[in-house]
């Protein structure tokens, strides 16, 4: 319950405050969002599987975002930023899909 | 991705069964990614907890709530930013391209209307002037000037030079495989068209047009981004440069001159396609938009 | 490998039967095909402009608007003249005035009369002999694009047919005449626009300096471009009709 409230509170805060993102941070925002989505779906599936652990959730979220941002940053420095960013999104997307499939199986038996 | 049970990059270290080695590398990587969508850390932590005798899962605590709050903030910020820029950007860009296409069609229609009006005025004027000898002479002088200034349509024998970008699937020579193709260099640039036009004039052309736009003393060929503009009008490949002249002289002079040599080099190295064809009869329209805003004849009134 | 059962199933699927499954699948595939066709068509029509950056697009649109305005103004003027010629009380004088005005404009364009107005003087010095025909050609294109209406380089009047060819090192043949540095351009137009066009990053002055030459721009409020160019007779280009009716 607290988790859901936390999510809603964060969204409302973001919509109300509307923080301006600094220019250098802007390219990493989409990657951070995808990494966060991956952590959320993973946590949701863990909860439905009955093995949710909030420490693991926090660590997986923070680590995903940092690693994804690092990979994209490294790619930008080496000139393959767009390609690496695509690769990161692809892999995270696959994980999101497979977690979503497991969640769907739990919820709908389908 | 971060997996903390000894796997690196999704492939088990040192524990590949023999059957896995028979499969291709990429297949097993994909299998691993899709098989373990769930972070194995959850399973490990749950096992650890059940060993320690506690409940199967921990009810979501404050830490999870805080993390989710941050996630929510992240989503909202990203969404707000996208809504602020992308619709405006998408709207602006699509609207811009649309307006450019419509405006181009409008100016083309305007151009033909101006050409028609000019012909009408010339007719009416010549009719009036034909009534006097002085008027007829003035009309004749004007005709010669009009030809020299490229404002009237002309026709005659000539040469057509057609150039096109390198086909998309051709890599320019000299680039290593794996490096991004030199897209810039396999496209025709404005300087290429300028040099072709320059060479045609040098070879004795009497009238030149690019993609149907007649070149006058005011006409510039330049580029804006990837598009080339002639007389402020965007044109697209393949580009046709037509010149009226004696084809027997013009074609060899052009082909053997520096522009012809450069075209051959560009074709060899970057795959640019070109073609030089003599034509029996070309018709070139007159240049449009010849209003002078600053230059005045010496001795004339304001 | 397809076993006989799989081939049988495939053939069975392709046989048209009116079942709900077939209808649903058919409908979904129709939607997919429709989407594909739309996507392919929209991709091809935007090819040239799709690659341009937004600022380039805005620039192109501005240029097109300028062109449209110019054409509009010309159309209005032509209509007024036509009406005066058709039914004015002073048709002969109108006709002669019209001819004289037109002859002045065309004379400036053709280089047969001197022109006066504001503009810039561009002096290109070439101590090392690195300035070639291509550099002068590029400068003239930029000057025209920035609204240059009458241009001369030294004693040579630049018109539409002016060509630039490399001669010996340090010599450029402009319109058949040998020119040596320093190349003195006189351009009539809007002075600040012309000067800015020369000085933009990646522009003419920067390219000259990169090659070891140099250029200076002086804005003038009023000066003359008095190099003249005789009319050359046309041997192959004959006047053509305007397309519809009318004499050229």
XYZ file of C-alpha atoms in Angstrom:
660
model
C 0.000 0.000 0.000
C 2.759 2.385 0.988
C 4.439 1.495 -2.270
C 1.461 2.547 -4.362
C 1.063 5.708 -2.323
C 4.720 6.447 -2.841
C 4.382 6.107 -6.614
C 1.326 8.324 -6.738
C 2.968 10.886 -4.472
C 6.023 10.986 -6.727
C 3.945 11.457 -9.856
C 1.850 14.199 -8.313
C 4.955 15.943 -7.011
C 6.544 15.804 -10.444
C 3.461 17.190 -12.170
C 3.070 19.990 -9.651
C 6.659 21.084 -9.207
C 7.612 20.537 -12.868
C 11.348 20.608 -12.243
C 13.443 21.816 -15.159
C 15.949 19.193 -16.131
C 19.444 20.570 -16.830
C 20.580 20.306 -20.450
C 23.407 17.830 -19.822
C 21.036 15.474 -18.018
C 18.327 15.467 -20.622
C 19.714 12.693 -22.891
C 19.792 10.301 -19.925
C 16.230 10.874 -18.851
C 14.627 8.400 -21.293
C 17.167 5.706 -20.386
C 16.517 6.281 -16.687
C 12.790 5.956 -17.294
C 13.200 2.627 -19.083
C 15.532 1.317 -16.374
C 13.032 2.409 -13.721
C 10.223 0.681 -15.603
C 12.267 -2.497 -15.671
C 12.796 -2.316 -11.901
C 9.082 -1.657 -11.308
C 7.959 -4.564 -13.434
C 10.533 -6.807 -11.792
C 9.283 -5.784 -8.380
C 5.683 -6.335 -9.385
C 6.430 -9.794 -10.623
C 8.407 -10.602 -7.486
C 5.448 -9.484 -5.416
C 3.105 -11.742 -7.347
C 5.594 -14.583 -7.083
C 5.672 -13.978 -3.342
C 9.340 -13.149 -3.041
C 9.360 -9.372 -2.975
C 12.174 -7.765 -1.009
C 12.324 -4.019 -0.772
C 16.091 -3.880 -0.378
C 16.530 -5.816 -3.587
C 14.007 -3.545 -5.276
C 15.822 -0.375 -4.296
C 19.210 -1.767 -5.243
C 17.966 -3.072 -8.562
C 16.366 0.269 -9.413
C 19.375 2.374 -8.467
C 21.855 0.013 -10.078
C 19.839 -0.292 -13.295
C 19.625 3.443 -13.695
C 23.294 4.034 -12.945
C 24.529 1.257 -15.188
C 22.264 2.275 -18.040
C 23.343 5.897 -17.765
C 26.989 4.869 -17.594
C 26.677 2.719 -20.676
C 25.055 5.555 -22.611
C 27.614 8.071 -21.348
C 30.464 5.783 -22.360
C 28.841 5.317 -25.724
C 28.564 9.070 -26.229
C 32.253 9.485 -25.500
C 33.164 6.740 -27.952
C 30.847 7.938 -30.661
C 28.423 5.001 -30.502
C 26.004 6.671 -28.124
C 22.899 6.171 -30.213
C 23.651 2.510 -30.879
C 24.470 1.657 -27.278
C 21.429 3.513 -26.099
C 19.319 1.471 -28.475
C 20.947 -1.702 -27.218
C 20.234 -0.815 -23.601
C 16.625 -0.057 -24.403
C 16.269 -3.317 -26.330
C 17.588 -5.475 -23.497
C 15.596 -3.670 -20.830
C 12.565 -3.861 -23.042
C 12.910 -7.612 -23.402
C 13.099 -7.961 -19.643
C 10.071 -5.742 -19.214
C 8.154 -7.875 -21.671
C 9.021 -11.160 -20.032
C 8.161 -9.785 -16.589
C 4.909 -8.454 -17.986
C 4.173 -11.882 -19.436
C 4.732 -13.515 -16.039
C 2.525 -10.909 -14.375
C -0.136 -11.533 -16.965
C 0.024 -15.249 -16.289
C -0.457 -14.599 -12.585
C -3.336 -12.232 -13.042
C -5.261 -13.713 -15.909
C -4.102 -17.291 -16.164
C -3.641 -16.529 -19.835
C 22.617 -5.816 -16.490
C 23.352 -6.114 -12.864
C 22.969 -9.695 -11.745
C 24.590 -10.660 -8.539
C 24.746 -14.389 -8.620
C 27.923 -14.811 -10.531
C 26.595 -14.324 -14.014
C 28.186 -11.750 -16.258
C 26.311 -10.367 -19.208
C 23.607 -12.946 -18.832
C 25.850 -15.910 -19.664
C 26.742 -18.347 -16.914
C 30.436 -18.374 -16.228
C 32.096 -21.731 -16.490
C 28.863 -23.663 -16.188
C 27.782 -23.972 -19.825
C 26.404 -27.425 -20.485
C 27.686 -29.136 -23.600
C 24.369 -28.750 -25.345
C 24.571 -24.960 -24.960
C 27.923 -24.857 -26.714
C 26.324 -26.494 -29.711
C 23.894 -23.567 -30.064
C 24.903 -20.217 -31.469
C 26.182 -17.553 -29.146
C 23.405 -15.098 -29.814
C 20.657 -17.652 -29.292
C 21.869 -18.594 -25.839
C 22.254 -14.941 -24.904
C 18.681 -14.180 -25.919
C 17.441 -17.289 -24.150
C 19.120 -16.168 -20.976
C 17.769 -12.665 -21.181
C 14.224 -13.793 -21.804
C 14.367 -16.664 -19.328
C 15.443 -14.676 -16.322
C 13.352 -11.592 -16.641
C 13.146 -11.501 -12.930
C 16.177 -10.259 -11.109
C 17.685 -13.418 -9.549
C 18.476 -11.335 -6.505
C 14.832 -11.649 -5.453
C 15.059 -15.416 -5.483
C 18.357 -15.370 -3.601
C 17.061 -12.972 -0.970
C 13.875 -15.023 -0.536
C 15.917 -18.198 -0.117
C 18.093 -16.484 2.394
C 15.093 -15.293 4.312
C 13.403 -18.683 4.317
C 16.654 -20.198 5.593
C 16.614 -17.613 8.346
C 13.106 -18.703 9.203
C 11.277 -15.514 8.394
C 8.245 -15.096 6.193
C 8.393 -15.677 2.461
C 8.430 -12.061 1.529
C 8.788 -8.788 3.290
C 5.881 -6.499 3.131
C 6.880 -3.451 1.220
C 8.557 -1.118 3.644
C 9.480 2.514 3.694
C 12.491 1.966 1.488
C 10.379 0.602 -1.327
C 7.915 3.430 -0.851
C 10.664 6.010 -1.070
C 12.145 4.374 -4.154
C 8.735 4.312 -5.771
C 8.270 7.975 -4.942
C 11.489 8.761 -6.742
C 10.358 6.641 -9.663
C 7.093 8.471 -9.774
C 8.911 11.778 -9.779
C 11.105 10.537 -12.602
C 8.136 9.441 -14.704
C 6.271 12.663 -14.159
C 9.283 14.784 -15.004
C 10.039 12.856 -18.156
C 6.413 12.945 -19.222
C 6.148 16.651 -18.568
C 9.286 17.295 -20.556
C 8.113 15.211 -23.468
C 4.768 16.940 -23.509
C 6.464 20.301 -23.410
C 8.874 19.677 -26.237
C 7.752 16.773 -28.400
C 4.254 17.792 -29.391
C 5.529 21.257 -30.095
C 8.484 19.769 -31.916
C 6.497 17.169 -33.794
C 3.793 19.641 -34.556
C 6.252 22.269 -35.636
C 8.297 19.930 -37.746
C 5.422 18.259 -39.512
C 3.752 21.605 -39.943
C 6.963 23.088 -41.317
C 7.435 20.385 -43.901
C 3.805 20.702 -44.869
C 4.047 24.451 -45.202
C 7.232 24.189 -47.212
C 5.587 21.854 -49.661
C 2.538 24.035 -49.964
C 4.548 27.213 -50.261
C 6.700 25.646 -52.967
C 3.588 24.781 -54.934
C 2.299 28.310 -54.394
C 5.474 29.938 -55.629
C 5.542 27.670 -58.632
C 2.022 28.752 -59.492
C 3.002 32.372 -58.912
C 5.986 31.952 -61.138
C 3.919 30.735 -64.056
C 1.408 33.514 -63.453
C 4.187 36.102 -63.540
C 5.553 34.567 -66.696
C 2.124 34.782 -68.299
C 1.659 38.381 -67.189
C 5.041 39.326 -68.499
C 4.132 37.920 -71.880
C 0.864 39.859 -71.855
C 2.585 43.105 -70.960
C 5.215 42.524 -73.619
C 2.534 41.916 -76.216
C 0.517 44.958 -75.262
C 3.626 47.093 -75.132
C 4.902 45.920 -78.490
C 1.521 46.515 -80.059
C 1.567 50.104 -78.883
C 5.175 50.646 -79.840
C 4.808 49.125 -83.272
C 2.815 52.188 -84.193
C 5.929 54.375 -84.227
C 9.364 53.726 -85.692
C 11.121 54.844 -82.544
C 8.944 52.586 -80.486
C 9.673 49.593 -82.680
C 13.402 50.168 -82.374
C 13.131 50.479 -78.609
C 11.192 47.224 -78.482
C 13.850 45.455 -80.479
C 16.649 46.734 -78.242
C 14.732 45.564 -75.250
C 14.392 42.097 -76.681
C 18.144 41.785 -76.984
C 18.607 42.952 -73.420
C 16.006 40.504 -72.214
C 17.885 37.673 -73.800
C 21.168 38.796 -72.278
C 19.630 39.065 -68.822
C 18.034 35.599 -69.093
C 14.493 36.741 -68.380
C 12.879 35.340 -71.492
C 12.496 31.683 -72.351
C 14.856 30.296 -74.938
C 15.154 27.129 -76.879
C 17.876 25.530 -78.912
C 20.262 22.616 -79.058
C 22.258 21.842 -75.982
C 23.439 19.453 -73.353
C 21.823 17.987 -70.255
C 23.956 17.016 -67.271
C 22.140 14.811 -64.778
C 23.678 14.039 -61.399
C 22.338 11.956 -58.568
C 23.459 10.939 -55.093
C 25.154 7.595 -54.661
C 22.632 4.797 -54.262
C 21.919 4.117 -50.617
C 23.433 0.679 -50.583
C 26.785 1.658 -52.006
C 29.644 2.311 -49.653
C 32.143 4.886 -50.839
C 35.559 3.433 -51.529
C 38.171 4.030 -48.914
C 35.937 3.752 -45.910
C 36.515 0.835 -43.617
C 33.676 -1.567 -43.043
C 32.136 -0.879 -39.713
C 32.642 2.868 -39.830
C 29.545 4.927 -40.530
C 29.247 5.540 -44.278
C 30.399 8.969 -45.391
C 26.848 10.001 -46.101
C 27.864 13.598 -46.549
C 30.234 12.812 -49.362
C 27.965 10.468 -51.302
C 25.422 13.248 -51.680
C 25.530 15.912 -54.307
C 26.359 19.216 -52.625
C 25.632 22.740 -53.724
C 29.296 23.252 -54.588
C 29.078 20.344 -57.020
C 26.183 21.951 -58.857
C 27.955 25.318 -58.777
C 31.023 23.803 -60.381
C 28.980 22.061 -63.062
C 27.173 25.286 -63.914
C 30.454 27.206 -63.900
C 32.032 24.701 -66.245
C 29.083 24.908 -68.631
C 29.369 28.684 -68.792
C 33.123 28.416 -69.301
C 32.549 25.963 -72.111
C 30.378 28.446 -73.968
C 26.794 27.850 -72.807
C 24.353 30.602 -73.740
C 21.633 29.737 -71.220
C 21.661 27.435 -68.198
C 18.900 26.139 -65.944
C 19.004 23.840 -62.906
C 15.959 21.630 -62.392
C 13.905 24.008 -64.470
C 15.077 27.188 -62.721
C 16.759 29.537 -65.149
C 19.955 31.098 -63.838
C 20.219 34.859 -63.919
C 22.708 37.291 -62.416
C 20.713 37.133 -59.182
C 20.336 33.357 -58.908
C 22.282 31.597 -56.173
C 22.764 27.866 -55.673
C 23.237 27.055 -52.021
C 22.306 24.448 -49.475
C 20.327 24.507 -46.258
C 21.086 21.337 -44.348
C 20.622 18.496 -46.784
C 18.412 20.321 -49.239
C 19.806 22.337 -52.129
C 18.059 25.577 -53.005
C 18.180 27.280 -56.357
C 16.844 30.806 -56.313
C 15.474 30.122 -52.805
C 13.500 27.146 -54.018
C 14.338 23.654 -52.658
C 15.089 20.997 -55.253
C 15.614 17.289 -54.829
C 17.819 14.708 -56.541
C 18.314 13.708 -59.306
C 19.456 17.136 -60.400
C 19.207 18.179 -64.036
C 21.417 20.952 -65.338
C 20.443 22.006 -68.864
C 22.474 24.289 -71.088
C 21.789 25.676 -74.545
C 24.865 25.816 -76.750
C 26.528 24.092 -79.637
C 26.495 20.509 -78.408
C 29.406 19.546 -80.620
C 31.608 22.028 -78.781
C 30.003 22.100 -75.355
C 29.972 18.436 -74.539
C 33.662 17.691 -75.148
C 34.757 20.949 -73.491
C 32.709 20.127 -70.408
C 33.661 16.452 -70.215
C 37.368 17.139 -70.682
C 37.428 20.127 -68.385
C 37.928 20.243 -64.614
C 34.247 19.708 -63.848
C 34.059 16.611 -66.001
C 37.176 15.240 -64.345
C 35.770 15.992 -60.915
C 32.507 14.242 -61.732
C 34.411 11.172 -62.806
C 36.417 11.200 -59.579
C 33.300 11.634 -57.490
C 31.674 8.754 -59.315
C 34.640 6.480 -58.740
C 35.282 7.319 -55.126
C 31.825 8.105 -53.767
C 29.543 6.356 -56.192
C 27.819 9.500 -57.395
C 25.953 8.919 -60.630
C 26.124 11.353 -63.508
C 25.217 11.530 -67.134
C 26.064 14.032 -69.896
C 23.744 13.898 -72.877
C 23.531 16.145 -75.935
C 19.962 17.163 -76.731
C 18.607 18.370 -80.033
C 16.181 20.860 -78.593
C 15.925 22.176 -75.053
C 13.473 24.779 -73.876
C 14.470 26.799 -70.851
C 12.045 29.129 -69.084
C 12.900 32.713 -68.275
C 14.240 33.681 -64.880
C 11.657 35.053 -62.518
C 11.749 37.537 -59.710
C 14.054 40.107 -61.219
C 13.299 43.135 -59.129
C 16.205 45.255 -57.988
C 15.839 46.864 -54.620
C 19.150 48.648 -54.211
C 20.857 48.988 -57.543
C 19.849 51.943 -59.695
C 21.126 53.140 -62.990
C 23.622 55.968 -62.714
C 21.947 59.230 -63.468
C 18.429 57.908 -62.997
C 16.015 59.397 -60.482
C 15.523 57.801 -57.057
C 11.129 -29.601 -42.405
C 7.453 -29.366 -43.093
C 5.863 -32.722 -42.493
C 2.804 -33.727 -44.457
C 0.602 -32.667 -41.560
C 2.059 -29.162 -41.524
C 1.597 -28.732 -45.281
C -1.913 -30.023 -44.945
C -2.610 -27.506 -42.208
C -1.168 -24.702 -44.319
C -3.284 -25.643 -47.306
C -6.309 -25.948 -45.058
C -5.653 -22.495 -43.667
C -5.384 -20.978 -47.127
C -8.669 -22.460 -48.264
C -11.277 -19.781 -47.780
C -13.748 -20.752 -45.121
C -16.139 -18.463 -43.412
C -15.299 -19.057 -39.786
C -14.936 -16.528 -37.013
C -11.229 -17.252 -36.681
C -10.584 -16.583 -40.336
C -12.579 -13.374 -40.234
C -10.800 -12.046 -37.180
C -7.370 -12.859 -38.530
C -8.292 -11.433 -41.906
C -9.483 -8.212 -40.338
C -6.334 -7.798 -38.271
C -4.110 -8.469 -41.254
C -6.086 -5.941 -43.282
C -5.441 -3.327 -40.634
C -1.760 -4.239 -40.659
C -1.552 -3.965 -44.419
C -3.304 -0.613 -44.360
C -0.825 0.663 -41.784
C 2.140 -0.590 -43.781
C 0.944 1.104 -46.939
C 0.429 4.397 -45.139
C 3.871 4.215 -43.595
C 5.634 3.456 -46.848
C 3.855 6.257 -48.673
C 4.518 8.859 -46.026
C 8.184 7.886 -45.864
C 8.863 8.436 -49.540
C 7.129 11.752 -49.952
C 9.209 13.464 -47.310
C 12.571 12.142 -48.338
C 14.415 15.356 -49.077
C 13.042 17.485 -46.297
C 12.996 14.682 -43.727
C 16.722 14.870 -43.154
C 16.867 18.593 -42.603
C 17.178 20.006 -39.131
C 14.416 22.153 -37.822
C 16.375 25.384 -38.082
C 17.115 24.532 -41.712
C 13.432 23.972 -42.363
C 12.594 27.338 -40.879
C 15.248 28.914 -43.050
C 13.885 27.235 -46.169
C 10.386 28.371 -45.325
C 11.595 31.935 -44.832
C 13.369 31.899 -48.170
C 10.276 30.526 -49.871
C 8.178 33.240 -48.277
C 10.598 35.869 -49.546
C 10.371 34.367 -52.986
C 6.599 34.324 -52.829
C 6.536 37.962 -51.749
C 8.836 38.973 -54.550
C 6.749 37.133 -57.107
C 3.551 38.655 -55.724
C 4.995 42.134 -55.984
C 6.130 41.494 -59.521
C 2.730 40.093 -60.477
C 0.918 43.138 -59.103
C 3.241 45.508 -60.912
C 2.824 43.635 -64.182
C -0.934 43.668 -63.841
C -0.940 47.422 -63.277
C 1.263 47.985 -66.292
C -0.876 45.737 -68.430
C -3.995 47.627 -67.462
C -2.366 50.956 -68.198
C -1.206 49.715 -71.575
C -4.626 48.371 -72.415
C -6.716 51.380 -71.699
C -4.668 54.328 -70.465
C -4.953 57.644 -72.141
C -1.230 57.852 -72.651
C -0.487 54.432 -73.967
C 2.553 55.322 -75.967
C 4.204 57.179 -73.153
C 3.364 54.414 -70.734
C 4.850 51.914 -73.092
C 8.035 53.912 -73.485
C 8.365 54.466 -69.740
C 7.819 50.804 -69.165
C 10.450 49.938 -71.705
C 12.921 52.345 -70.238
C 12.443 51.044 -66.714
C 12.744 47.498 -67.856
C 15.813 48.289 -69.931
C 17.475 49.806 -66.884
C 16.835 46.748 -64.752
C 17.876 44.368 -67.466
C 20.904 46.464 -68.295
C 22.105 46.176 -64.729
C 21.566 42.439 -64.809
C 23.238 42.020 -68.168
C 26.104 44.285 -67.208
C 25.631 46.821 -70.003
C 24.937 49.832 -67.795
C 26.659 51.027 -64.632
C 24.761 50.676 -61.371
C 24.793 52.767 -58.251
C 23.674 51.985 -54.737
C 24.755 50.867 -51.281
C 26.809 47.755 -50.797
C 30.190 46.404 -49.787
C 33.723 46.343 -51.061
C 35.416 42.996 -50.504
C 39.171 42.910 -51.025
C 40.730 39.465 -51.184
C 44.484 39.418 -50.733
C 46.375 36.324 -51.744
C 50.028 36.548 -50.646
C 50.669 32.842 -51.076
C 48.766 32.341 -54.287
C 46.343 29.883 -52.715
C 43.127 31.499 -53.895
C 41.688 29.481 -56.729
C 38.715 29.819 -59.036
C 36.531 27.733 -56.738
C 37.005 30.237 -53.907
C 35.944 33.174 -56.062
C 33.010 31.182 -57.431
C 31.893 30.389 -53.906
C 32.182 34.043 -52.918
C 30.010 35.149 -55.825
C 27.346 32.549 -54.980
C 27.281 33.710 -51.378
C 27.062 37.331 -52.459
C 24.147 36.586 -54.772
C 22.423 34.612 -52.054
C 22.802 37.553 -49.689
C 21.062 39.811 -52.169
C 23.927 41.083 -54.280
C 22.380 42.789 -57.303
C 25.377 44.042 -59.240
C 28.872 42.634 -58.808
C 32.233 43.455 -60.292
C 35.668 42.002 -59.601
C 38.356 44.427 -60.621
C 37.489 45.448 -64.185
C 35.215 42.489 -64.828
C 31.455 42.761 -64.459
C 29.962 39.576 -63.038
C 26.778 38.418 -64.712
C 24.916 35.125 -64.914
C 27.306 33.647 -67.439
C 30.507 34.644 -65.655
C 32.759 31.650 -65.253
C 35.792 31.179 -63.025
C 38.679 29.082 -64.297
C 42.087 28.493 -62.793
C 44.938 29.973 -64.760
C 48.561 29.832 -63.723
C 49.088 29.681 -59.964
C 47.954 32.961 -58.493
C 45.860 33.839 -61.524
C 42.143 33.306 -61.971
C 40.478 33.713 -65.330
C 37.150 35.449 -64.772
C 34.817 35.577 -67.749
C 37.797 35.097 -70.019
C 39.933 37.828 -68.452
C 43.033 37.126 -66.383
C 42.805 38.565 -62.915
C 45.520 38.702 -60.310
C 45.255 39.340 -56.593
C 44.297 41.389 -54.758
C 40.784 40.724 -56.028
C 38.605 43.762 -55.416
C 34.889 42.984 -55.345
C 32.261 45.665 -55.498
C 28.781 44.450 -54.687
C 25.580 46.489 -54.616
C 22.994 45.307 -52.134
C 22.032 45.662 -48.500
C 25.400 46.354 -46.848
C 24.875 44.683 -43.478
C 23.367 41.565 -45.045
C 26.239 41.245 -47.485
C 28.845 41.854 -44.801
C 27.240 39.327 -42.472
C 27.147 36.712 -45.204
C 30.872 37.075 -45.706
C 31.683 36.917 -42.031
C 29.512 33.990 -40.850
C 31.341 30.971 -39.409
C 32.099 28.589 -42.215
C 31.672 31.390 -44.722
C 33.849 32.985 -47.341
C 36.212 34.949 -45.099
C 36.809 31.967 -42.860
C 37.555 29.719 -45.825
C 39.971 32.292 -47.243
C 41.826 32.656 -43.989
C 42.017 28.915 -43.572
C 43.835 28.695 -46.883
C 46.306 31.404 -45.997
C 44.642 34.270 -47.822
C 42.618 37.079 -46.304
C 39.690 39.327 -47.046
C 38.443 42.641 -45.761
C 34.905 43.937 -46.029
C 34.033 47.631 -46.126
C 30.402 48.712 -46.114
C 29.554 51.591 -48.442
C 26.502 53.764 -48.410
C 26.705 54.671 -52.050
C 29.096 53.723 -54.783
C 29.045 52.581 -58.370
C 29.646 49.352 -60.152
C 30.828 50.695 -63.449
C 32.602 47.792 -65.094
C 30.658 47.023 -68.225
C 30.207 43.988 -70.354
C 29.253 44.116 -74.012
C 26.282 42.151 -75.253
C 27.419 38.914 -76.812
C 25.354 37.695 -79.731
C 23.481 34.478 -79.145
C 24.001 31.868 -81.795
C 22.101 28.911 -80.478
C 19.589 30.179 -77.965
C 16.522 31.475 -79.736
C 13.573 33.101 -78.039
C 10.882 30.593 -77.266
C 7.222 31.208 -76.800
C 5.970 31.701 -73.284
C 4.305 28.306 -73.330
C 0.771 29.431 -74.000
C 0.329 32.278 -76.415
C 2.387 35.417 -76.839
C 5.577 36.515 -78.422
C 8.752 36.069 -76.388
